[in-house]
Amino acid sequence: GAGVSQSPSNKVTEKGKDVELRCDPISGHTALYWYRQRLGQGLEFLIYFQGNSAPDKSGLPSDRFSAERTGESVSTLTIQRTQQEDSAVYLCASSLVGGGAADTQYFGPGTRLTVL
Amino acid sequence: RKEVEQDPGPFNVPEGATVAFNCTYSNSASQSFFWYRQDCRKEPKLLMSVYSSGNEDGRFTAQLNRASQYISLLIRDSKLSDSATYLCVASGGSYIPTFGRGTSLIVHP
């Protein structure tokens, strides 16, 4: 079956431009997560959705970052006025239940963002 | 203090060796634990869940020690294809599963 998909797979942008990253979770998965992974580093949690609500936005690094989810499905992560330090792989994951339950997260292939 | 801590390694072992990784977690409310594998420039993928009684999947064995708040992963008869970063995850103490930064394994001929 279809897994988690993300688009674009690669994005090169100029400093100061806005970018929008998309995640399509596995159909029926209630929970959706965004992470950032800089080169050679671990996963940095950004935001979590339960349905269309985001009970935890604590990981968003600044007000330039925002995310939404609609139809309990697709999610978009928007970065405004990109900076070079935003360069990283942005990973999306979904899970069936979320909310602290012991369910497996399935990751998308990520979007590699390069800010020049 | 990070909630989930792992030795970053790298662990450099020859083919056929047995290697073990530990991971400690600080949130005593954590209820579920997992090991993920991440290959270079790829997304993490579930390797195995960690049950209270321990579990084994072929050459891989995972153990949980709640008293000492650590989980372990043992890999027997290492293969070149086992080279990857192994991520430890603790879940259940909050909404968010907490990932460790990973342990790098390099298996050489």
mmCIF file of N, CA, C and O in Angstrom, chain B residues 1-51:
data_model
loop_
_atom_site.group_PDB
_atom_site.id
_atom_site.type_symbol
_atom_site.label_atom_id
_atom_site.label_comp_id
_atom_site.label_asym_id
_atom_site.label_seq_id
_atom_site.Cartn_x
_atom_site.Cartn_y
_atom_site.Cartn_z
ATOM 1 N N ARG B 1 19.015 18.103 30.261
ATOM 2 C CA ARG B 1 19.324 16.704 29.956
ATOM 3 C C ARG B 1 18.356 16.190 28.903
ATOM 4 O O ARG B 1 17.153 16.414 28.994
ATOM 5 N N LYS B 2 18.900 15.522 27.876
ATOM 6 C CA LYS B 2 18.050 14.972 26.844
ATOM 7 C C LYS B 2 17.218 13.833 27.421
ATOM 8 O O LYS B 2 17.682 13.080 28.276
ATOM 9 N N GLU B 3 15.996 13.691 26.919
ATOM 10 C CA GLU B 3 15.106 12.668 27.450
ATOM 11 C C GLU B 3 15.533 11.269 27.056
ATOM 12 O O GLU B 3 15.278 10.308 27.787
ATOM 13 N N VAL B 4 16.113 11.123 25.879
ATOM 14 C CA VAL B 4 16.592 9.823 25.413
ATOM 15 C C VAL B 4 18.047 10.001 24.976
ATOM 16 O O VAL B 4 18.329 10.836 24.122
ATOM 17 N N GLU B 5 18.923 9.230 25.587
ATOM 18 C CA GLU B 5 20.340 9.387 25.295
ATOM 19 C C GLU B 5 20.941 8.118 24.730
ATOM 20 O O GLU B 5 20.648 7.008 25.198
ATOM 21 N N GLN B 6 21.779 8.299 23.725
ATOM 22 C CA GLN B 6 22.482 7.187 23.106
ATOM 23 C C GLN B 6 23.943 7.570 22.893
ATOM 24 O O GLN B 6 24.250 8.736 22.661
ATOM 25 N N ASP B 7 24.796 6.575 22.925
ATOM 26 C CA ASP B 7 26.192 6.763 22.567
ATOM 27 C C ASP B 7 26.238 6.937 21.048
ATOM 28 O O ASP B 7 25.792 6.054 20.324
ATOM 29 N N PRO B 8 26.746 8.051 20.539
ATOM 30 C CA PRO B 8 26.707 8.266 19.088
ATOM 31 C C PRO B 8 27.622 7.344 18.294
ATOM 32 O O PRO B 8 27.440 7.170 17.090
ATOM 33 N N GLY B 9 28.621 6.736 18.981
ATOM 34 C CA GLY B 9 29.568 5.876 18.279
ATOM 35 C C GLY B 9 30.555 6.712 17.481
ATOM 36 O O GLY B 9 30.862 7.842 17.881
ATOM 37 N N PRO B 10 31.059 6.242 16.346
ATOM 38 C CA PRO B 10 30.609 5.009 15.697
ATOM 39 C C PRO B 10 31.172 3.740 16.333
ATOM 40 O O PRO B 10 32.253 3.762 16.883
ATOM 41 N N PHE B 11 30.372 2.689 16.248
ATOM 42 C CA PHE B 11 30.820 1.363 16.585
ATOM 43 C C PHE B 11 31.334 0.741 15.282
ATOM 44 O O PHE B 11 30.585 0.618 14.331
ATOM 45 N N ASN B 12 32.598 0.397 15.296
ATOM 46 C CA ASN B 12 33.248 -0.128 14.103
ATOM 47 C C ASN B 12 33.583 -1.592 14.362
ATOM 48 O O ASN B 12 34.457 -1.884 15.187
ATOM 49 N N VAL B 13 32.873 -2.521 13.703
ATOM 50 C CA VAL B 13 33.030 -3.935 14.019
ATOM 51 C C VAL B 13 33.241 -4.737 12.749
ATOM 52 O O VAL B 13 32.800 -4.337 11.664
ATOM 53 N N PRO B 14 33.898 -5.885 12.853
ATOM 54 C CA PRO B 14 34.072 -6.742 11.671
ATOM 55 C C PRO B 14 32.824 -7.563 11.413
ATOM 56 O O PRO B 14 32.012 -7.802 12.327
ATOM 57 N N GLU B 15 32.679 -7.989 10.197
ATOM 58 C CA GLU B 15 31.582 -8.894 9.862
ATOM 59 C C GLU B 15 31.595 -10.087 10.800
ATOM 60 O O GLU B 15 32.655 -10.614 11.151
ATOM 61 N N GLY B 16 30.410 -10.521 11.204
ATOM 62 C CA GLY B 16 30.310 -11.684 12.068
ATOM 63 C C GLY B 16 30.351 -11.368 13.550
ATOM 64 O O GLY B 16 30.042 -12.240 14.379
ATOM 65 N N ALA B 17 30.710 -10.149 13.880
ATOM 66 C CA ALA B 17 30.803 -9.778 15.299
ATOM 67 C C ALA B 17 29.423 -9.596 15.907
ATOM 68 O O ALA B 17 28.422 -9.404 15.215
ATOM 69 N N THR B 18 29.386 -9.648 17.238
ATOM 70 C CA THR B 18 28.186 -9.303 17.996
ATOM 71 C C THR B 18 28.389 -7.913 18.578
ATOM 72 O O THR B 18 29.449 -7.623 19.132
ATOM 73 N N VAL B 19 27.394 -7.069 18.447
ATOM 74 C CA VAL B 19 27.505 -5.694 18.943
ATOM 75 C C VAL B 19 26.227 -5.333 19.687
ATOM 76 O O VAL B 19 25.144 -5.807 19.338
ATOM 77 N N ALA B 20 26.380 -4.540 20.731
ATOM 78 C CA ALA B 20 25.219 -4.146 21.534
ATOM 79 C C ALA B 20 25.216 -2.644 21.750
ATOM 80 O O ALA B 20 26.265 -2.034 21.980
ATOM 81 N N PHE B 21 24.026 -2.062 21.679
ATOM 82 C CA PHE B 21 23.837 -0.645 21.960
ATOM 83 C C PHE B 21 22.888 -0.499 23.136
ATOM 84 O O PHE B 21 21.920 -1.241 23.240
ATOM 85 N N ASN B 22 23.155 0.495 23.959
ATOM 86 C CA ASN B 22 22.216 0.843 25.023
ATOM 87 C C ASN B 22 21.632 2.217 24.768
ATOM 88 O O ASN B 22 22.218 3.051 24.068
ATOM 89 N N CYS B 23 20.493 2.449 25.367
ATOM 90 C CA CYS B 23 19.818 3.732 25.254
ATOM 91 C C CYS B 23 19.133 3.984 26.591
ATOM 92 O O CYS B 23 18.459 3.087 27.107
ATOM 93 N N THR B 24 19.328 5.153 27.175
ATOM 94 C CA THR B 24 18.673 5.469 28.446
ATOM 95 C C THR B 24 17.589 6.514 28.224
ATOM 96 O O THR B 24 17.706 7.373 27.350
ATOM 97 N N TYR B 25 16.530 6.410 29.017
ATOM 98 C CA TYR B 25 15.442 7.384 28.916
ATOM 99 C C TYR B 25 15.164 7.958 30.292
ATOM 100 O O TYR B 25 15.322 7.274 31.303
ATOM 101 N N SER B 26 14.759 9.217 30.324
ATOM 102 C CA SER B 26 14.602 9.901 31.613
ATOM 103 C C SER B 26 13.150 9.965 32.077
ATOM 104 O O SER B 26 12.905 10.160 33.272
ATOM 105 N N ASN B 27 12.194 9.822 31.151
ATOM 106 C CA ASN B 27 10.785 9.944 31.510
ATOM 107 C C ASN B 27 10.253 8.593 31.986
ATOM 108 O O ASN B 27 10.014 7.691 31.187
ATOM 109 N N SER B 28 10.065 8.474 33.291
ATOM 110 C CA SER B 28 9.628 7.189 33.853
ATOM 111 C C SER B 28 8.206 6.826 33.427
ATOM 112 O O SER B 28 7.786 5.687 33.590
ATOM 113 N N ALA B 29 7.474 7.799 32.866
ATOM 114 C CA ALA B 29 6.118 7.517 32.392
ATOM 115 C C ALA B 29 6.123 6.871 31.010
ATOM 116 O O ALA B 29 5.066 6.474 30.508
ATOM 117 N N SER B 30 7.269 6.789 30.381
ATOM 118 C CA SER B 30 7.345 6.166 29.054
ATOM 119 C C SER B 30 6.856 4.729 29.138
ATOM 120 O O SER B 30 7.186 4.005 30.077
ATOM 121 N N GLN B 31 6.074 4.354 28.147
ATOM 122 C CA GLN B 31 5.456 3.032 28.189
ATOM 123 C C GLN B 31 5.880 2.148 27.023
ATOM 124 O O GLN B 31 5.835 0.924 27.119
ATOM 125 N N SER B 32 6.246 2.756 25.929
ATOM 126 C CA SER B 32 6.535 1.984 24.722
ATOM 127 C C SER B 32 7.879 2.404 24.158
ATOM 128 O O SER B 32 8.248 3.583 24.224
ATOM 129 N N PHE B 33 8.566 1.441 23.599
ATOM 130 C CA PHE B 33 9.926 1.690 23.146
ATOM 131 C C PHE B 33 10.144 1.006 21.799
ATOM 132 O O PHE B 33 9.575 -0.056 21.529
ATOM 133 N N PHE B 34 10.958 1.651 20.997
ATOM 134 C CA PHE B 34 11.200 1.143 19.649
ATOM 135 C C PHE B 34 12.656 1.366 19.272
ATOM 136 O O PHE B 34 13.314 2.271 19.784
ATOM 137 N N TRP B 35 13.122 0.561 18.359
ATOM 138 C CA TRP B 35 14.383 0.815 17.660
ATOM 139 C C TRP B 35 14.057 1.063 16.181
ATOM 140 O O TRP B 35 13.335 0.279 15.552
ATOM 141 N N TYR B 36 14.599 2.161 15.663
ATOM 142 C CA TYR B 36 14.498 2.470 14.244
ATOM 143 C C TYR B 36 15.897 2.399 13.645
ATOM 144 O O TYR B 36 16.897 2.627 14.321
ATOM 145 N N ARG B 37 15.924 2.138 12.356
ATOM 146 C CA ARG B 37 17.179 2.127 11.619
ATOM 147 C C ARG B 37 17.103 3.243 10.589
ATOM 148 O O ARG B 37 16.079 3.425 9.917
ATOM 149 N N GLN B 38 18.208 3.994 10.463
ATOM 150 C CA GLN B 38 18.261 5.041 9.454
ATOM 151 C C GLN B 38 19.526 4.882 8.624
ATOM 152 O O GLN B 38 20.635 4.988 9.159
ATOM 153 N N ASP B 39 19.344 4.605 7.352
ATOM 154 C CA ASP B 39 20.471 4.539 6.439
ATOM 155 C C ASP B 39 20.833 5.957 5.984
ATOM 156 O O ASP B 39 20.009 6.874 6.056
ATOM 157 N N CYS B 40 22.062 6.090 5.525
ATOM 158 C CA CYS B 40 22.578 7.399 5.136
ATOM 159 C C CYS B 40 21.661 8.063 4.106
ATOM 160 O O CYS B 40 21.310 7.458 3.082
ATOM 161 N N ARG B 41 21.215 9.265 4.399
ATOM 162 C CA ARG B 41 20.395 10.080 3.495
ATOM 163 C C ARG B 41 19.028 9.420 3.206
ATOM 164 O O ARG B 41 18.431 9.655 2.153
ATOM 165 N N LYS B 42 18.578 8.595 4.132
ATOM 166 C CA LYS B 42 17.261 7.972 4.014
ATOM 167 C C LYS B 42 16.441 8.284 5.255
ATOM 168 O O LYS B 42 16.959 8.775 6.253
ATOM 169 N N GLU B 43 15.136 7.958 5.181
ATOM 170 C CA GLU B 43 14.281 8.185 6.338
ATOM 171 C C GLU B 43 14.409 7.033 7.335
ATOM 172 O O GLU B 43 14.762 5.915 6.961
ATOM 173 N N PRO B 44 14.095 7.289 8.612
ATOM 174 C CA PRO B 44 14.107 6.200 9.598
ATOM 175 C C PRO B 44 13.024 5.170 9.287
ATOM 176 O O PRO B 44 11.934 5.515 8.830
ATOM 177 N N LYS B 45 13.347 3.914 9.562
ATOM 178 C CA LYS B 45 12.363 2.835 9.394
ATOM 179 C C LYS B 45 12.373 1.975 10.640
ATOM 180 O O LYS B 45 13.423 1.731 11.231
ATOM 181 N N LEU B 46 11.195 1.512 11.027
ATOM 182 C CA LEU B 46 11.083 0.703 12.235
ATOM 183 C C LEU B 46 11.881 -0.581 12.095
ATOM 184 O O LEU B 46 11.725 -1.327 11.120
ATOM 185 N N LEU B 47 12.728 -0.831 13.080
ATOM 186 C CA LEU B 47 13.461 -2.092 13.134
ATOM 187 C C LEU B 47 12.689 -3.089 13.997
ATOM 188 O O LEU B 47 12.396 -4.200 13.572
ATOM 189 N N MET B 48 12.383 -2.676 15.210
ATOM 190 C CA MET B 48 11.588 -3.541 16.070
ATOM 191 C C MET B 48 11.054 -2.763 17.260
ATOM 192 O O MET B 48 11.621 -1.763 17.685
ATOM 193 N N SER B 49 9.925 -3.247 17.784
ATOM 194 C CA SER B 49 9.396 -2.735 19.036
ATOM 195 C C SER B 49 10.119 -3.443 20.175
ATOM 196 O O SER B 49 10.698 -4.515 19.985
ATOM 197 N N VAL B 50 10.076 -2.844 21.336
ATOM 198 C CA VAL B 50 10.737 -3.427 22.502
ATOM 199 C C VAL B 50 9.677 -3.738 23.545
ATOM 200 O O VAL B 50 9.016 -2.830 24.053
ATOM 201 N N TYR B 51 9.501 -4.992 23.852
ATOM 202 C CA TYR B 51 8.476 -5.404 24.807
ATOM 203 C C TYR B 51 9.109 -5.641 26.173
ATOM 204 O O TYR B 51 10.303 -5.898 26.289
#
